[in-house]
CSV table of C-alpha atoms in Angstrom, one decimal:
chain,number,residue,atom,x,y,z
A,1,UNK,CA,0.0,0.0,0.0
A,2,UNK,CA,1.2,3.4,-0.7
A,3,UNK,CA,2.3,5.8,2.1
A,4,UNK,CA,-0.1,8.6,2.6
A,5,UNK,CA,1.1,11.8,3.1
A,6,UNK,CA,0.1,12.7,6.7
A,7,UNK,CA,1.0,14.9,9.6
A,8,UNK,CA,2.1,13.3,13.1
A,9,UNK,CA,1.9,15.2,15.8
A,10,UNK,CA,4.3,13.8,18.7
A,11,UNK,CA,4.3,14.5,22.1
A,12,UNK,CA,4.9,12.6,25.7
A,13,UNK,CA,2.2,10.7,26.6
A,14,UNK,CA,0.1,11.5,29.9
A,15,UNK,CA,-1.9,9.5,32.1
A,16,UNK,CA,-5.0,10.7,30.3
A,17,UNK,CA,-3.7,8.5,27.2
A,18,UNK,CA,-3.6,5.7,29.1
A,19,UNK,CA,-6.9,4.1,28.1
A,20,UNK,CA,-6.3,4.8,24.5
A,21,UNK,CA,-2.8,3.4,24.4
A,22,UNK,CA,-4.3,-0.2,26.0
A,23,UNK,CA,-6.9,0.0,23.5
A,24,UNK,CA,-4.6,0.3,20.6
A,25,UNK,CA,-2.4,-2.0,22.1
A,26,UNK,CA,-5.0,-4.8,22.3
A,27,UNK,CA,-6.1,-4.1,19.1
A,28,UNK,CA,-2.2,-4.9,17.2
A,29,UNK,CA,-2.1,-7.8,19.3
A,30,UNK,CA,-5.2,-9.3,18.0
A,31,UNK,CA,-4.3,-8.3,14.9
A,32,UNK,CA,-0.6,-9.5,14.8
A,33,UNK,CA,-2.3,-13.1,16.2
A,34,UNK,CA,-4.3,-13.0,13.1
A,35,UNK,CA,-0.6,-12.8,11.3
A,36,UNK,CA,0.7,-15.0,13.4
A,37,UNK,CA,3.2,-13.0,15.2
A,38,UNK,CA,3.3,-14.0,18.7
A,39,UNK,CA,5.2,-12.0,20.2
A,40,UNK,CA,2.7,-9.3,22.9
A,41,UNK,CA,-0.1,-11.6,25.0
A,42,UNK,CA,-1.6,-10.5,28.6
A,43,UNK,CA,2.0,-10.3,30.0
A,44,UNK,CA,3.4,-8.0,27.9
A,45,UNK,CA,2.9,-5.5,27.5
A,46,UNK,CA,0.6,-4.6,30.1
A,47,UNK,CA,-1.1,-1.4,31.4
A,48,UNK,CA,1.5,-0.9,34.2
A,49,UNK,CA,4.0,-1.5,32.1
A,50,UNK,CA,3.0,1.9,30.1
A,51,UNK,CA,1.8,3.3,32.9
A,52,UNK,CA,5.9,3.7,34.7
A,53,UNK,CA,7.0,4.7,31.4
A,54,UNK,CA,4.1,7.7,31.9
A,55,UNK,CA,5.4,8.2,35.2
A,56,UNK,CA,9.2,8.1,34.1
A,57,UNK,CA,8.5,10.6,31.2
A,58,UNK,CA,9.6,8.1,28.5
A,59,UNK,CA,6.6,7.1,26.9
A,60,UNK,CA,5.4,9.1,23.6
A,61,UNK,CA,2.8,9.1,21.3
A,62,UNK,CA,2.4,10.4,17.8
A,63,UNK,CA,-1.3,12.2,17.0
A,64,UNK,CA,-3.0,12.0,13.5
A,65,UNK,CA,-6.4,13.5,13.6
A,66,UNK,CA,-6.4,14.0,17.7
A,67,UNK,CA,-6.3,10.0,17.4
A,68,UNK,CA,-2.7,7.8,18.7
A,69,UNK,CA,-1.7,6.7,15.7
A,70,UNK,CA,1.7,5.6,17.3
A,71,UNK,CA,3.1,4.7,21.0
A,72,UNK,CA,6.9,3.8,21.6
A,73,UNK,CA,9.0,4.1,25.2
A,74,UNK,CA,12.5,5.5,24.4
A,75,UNK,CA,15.0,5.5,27.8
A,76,UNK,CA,18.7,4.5,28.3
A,77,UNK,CA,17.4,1.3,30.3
A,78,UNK,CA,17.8,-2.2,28.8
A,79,UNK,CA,17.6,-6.1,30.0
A,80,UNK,CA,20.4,-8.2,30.9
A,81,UNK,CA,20.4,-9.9,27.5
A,82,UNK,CA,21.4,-6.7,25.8
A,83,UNK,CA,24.8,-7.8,26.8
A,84,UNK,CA,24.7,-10.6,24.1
A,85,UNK,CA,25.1,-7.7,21.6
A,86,UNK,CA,28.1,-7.4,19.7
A,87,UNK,CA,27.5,-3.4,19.7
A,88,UNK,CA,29.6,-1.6,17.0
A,89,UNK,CA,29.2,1.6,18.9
A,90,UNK,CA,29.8,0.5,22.1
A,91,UNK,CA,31.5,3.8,23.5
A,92,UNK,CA,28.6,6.3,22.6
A,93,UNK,CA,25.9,7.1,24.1
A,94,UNK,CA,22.8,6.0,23.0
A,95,UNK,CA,18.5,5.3,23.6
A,96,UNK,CA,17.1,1.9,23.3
A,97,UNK,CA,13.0,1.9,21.8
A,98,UNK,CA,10.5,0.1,23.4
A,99,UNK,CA,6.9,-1.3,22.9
A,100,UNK,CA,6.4,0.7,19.7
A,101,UNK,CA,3.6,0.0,18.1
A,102,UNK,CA,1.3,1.5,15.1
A,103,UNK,CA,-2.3,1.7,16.0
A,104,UNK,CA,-3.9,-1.0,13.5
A,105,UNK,CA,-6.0,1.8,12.0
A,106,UNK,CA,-3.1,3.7,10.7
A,107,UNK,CA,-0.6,0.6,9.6
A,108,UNK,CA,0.5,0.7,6.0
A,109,UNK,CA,0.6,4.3,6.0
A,110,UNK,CA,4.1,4.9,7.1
A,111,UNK,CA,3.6,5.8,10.5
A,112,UNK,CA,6.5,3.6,12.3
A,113,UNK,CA,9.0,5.1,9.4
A,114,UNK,CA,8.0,8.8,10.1
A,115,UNK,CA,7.9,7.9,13.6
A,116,UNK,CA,11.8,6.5,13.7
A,117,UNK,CA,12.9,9.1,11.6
A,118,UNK,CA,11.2,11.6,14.2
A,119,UNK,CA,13.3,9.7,17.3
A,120,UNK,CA,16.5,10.2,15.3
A,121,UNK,CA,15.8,13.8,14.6
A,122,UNK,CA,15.1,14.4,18.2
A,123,UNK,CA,18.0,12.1,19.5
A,124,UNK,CA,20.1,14.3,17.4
A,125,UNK,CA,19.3,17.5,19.0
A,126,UNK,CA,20.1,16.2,22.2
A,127,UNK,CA,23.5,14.8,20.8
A,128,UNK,CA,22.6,11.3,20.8
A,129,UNK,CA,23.4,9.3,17.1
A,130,UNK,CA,22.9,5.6,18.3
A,131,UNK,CA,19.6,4.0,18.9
A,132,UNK,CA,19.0,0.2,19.9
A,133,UNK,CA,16.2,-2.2,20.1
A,134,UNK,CA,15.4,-5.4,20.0
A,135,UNK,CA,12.5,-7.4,17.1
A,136,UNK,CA,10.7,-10.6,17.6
A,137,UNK,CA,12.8,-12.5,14.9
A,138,UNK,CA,8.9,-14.1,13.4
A,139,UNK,CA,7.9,-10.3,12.9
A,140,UNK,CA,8.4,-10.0,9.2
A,141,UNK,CA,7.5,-6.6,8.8
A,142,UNK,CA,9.3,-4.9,11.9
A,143,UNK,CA,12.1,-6.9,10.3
A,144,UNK,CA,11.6,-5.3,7.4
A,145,UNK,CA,11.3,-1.7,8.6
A,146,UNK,CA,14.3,-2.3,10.8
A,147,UNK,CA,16.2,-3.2,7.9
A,148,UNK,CA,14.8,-0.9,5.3
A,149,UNK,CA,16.0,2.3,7.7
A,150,UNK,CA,19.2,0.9,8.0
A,151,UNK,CA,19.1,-0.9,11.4
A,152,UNK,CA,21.7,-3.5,11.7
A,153,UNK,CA,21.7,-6.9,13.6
A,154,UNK,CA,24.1,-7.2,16.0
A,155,UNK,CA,23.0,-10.2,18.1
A,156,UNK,CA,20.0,-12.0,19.9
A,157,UNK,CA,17.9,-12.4,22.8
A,158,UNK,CA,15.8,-15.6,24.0
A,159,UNK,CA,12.8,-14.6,26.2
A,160,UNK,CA,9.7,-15.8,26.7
A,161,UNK,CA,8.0,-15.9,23.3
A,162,UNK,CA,10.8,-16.3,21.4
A,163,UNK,CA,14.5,-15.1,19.8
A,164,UNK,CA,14.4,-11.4,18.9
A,165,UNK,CA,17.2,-10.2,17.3
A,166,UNK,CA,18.9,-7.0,18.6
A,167,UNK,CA,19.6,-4.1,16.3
A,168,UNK,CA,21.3,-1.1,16.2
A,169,UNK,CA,21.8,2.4,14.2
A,170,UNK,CA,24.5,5.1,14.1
A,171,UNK,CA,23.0,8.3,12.5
């Protein structure tokens, strides 16, 4: 599907998103079951678990239409696996994404691409030109994205549901 040419309006998220952001949230998990991705369930994420990135200040959202299109976390906190990364820029500074996820009504539009473009843009301006994450290796089009923006694999994790590889950029 073609991209749509679309404004995204980003901004932290506040506890009044909340409800919104669980909704959505439910709604690409059902969706990514009927795709067959596996990799969110009632465990994670979960409303608490955006709820401290609320509290924290490192949860965001991206607006089309007054409606969240987008949600991500973006902090400097990762999990122990992360050390399994063979890191190519180990010595700077960087910010790991989280949870993002595109509201199923807005996929295919190029929401996650303007989205990551957005976090480097801002990550810039702060001095930061290295971002991390990690993707559920059966995700084919995170995969994809990942790839396609020039994210490169530089190792795995095994958790719960699965391998997901972790990725990094230098911008």
């Amino acid at each position: 599907m073609k991209e749509k040419s679309m404004e995204i309006e980003h901004r932290i998220a506040n506890p009044n998103d909340l409800n919104e952001i669980c909704s959505l949230v439910g709604n690409a998990i059902d969706t990514m079951v009927r795709q067959n991705i596996f990799q969110w369930d009632e465990v994670y994420p979960t409303r608490e678990d955006f709820q401290k990135d609320i509290e924290k200040g490192q949860l965001y959202i991206g607006l089309i239409d007054k409606h969240i299109a987008v949600v991500y976390a973006l902090n400097q906190e990762y999990d122990e696996q992360y050390k399994n990364g063979n890191w190519r820029y180990k010595n700077e500074p960087f910010y790991i994404i989280h949870r993002l996820c595109v509201n199923p009504a807005f996929q295919n539009m190029g929401v996650a691409k303007s989205t990551l473009l957005h976090i480097e843009e801002e990550l810039k301006t702060i001095g930061i030109h290295s971002i991390r994450l990690d993707v559920f290796s059966e995700n084919p089009f995170a995969l994809k994205l990942y790839n396609n923006l020039g994210y490169t694999k530089v190792g795995h994790a095994d958790w719960r549901k699965g391998r997901f590889y972790l990725m990094e950029k230098y911008f």
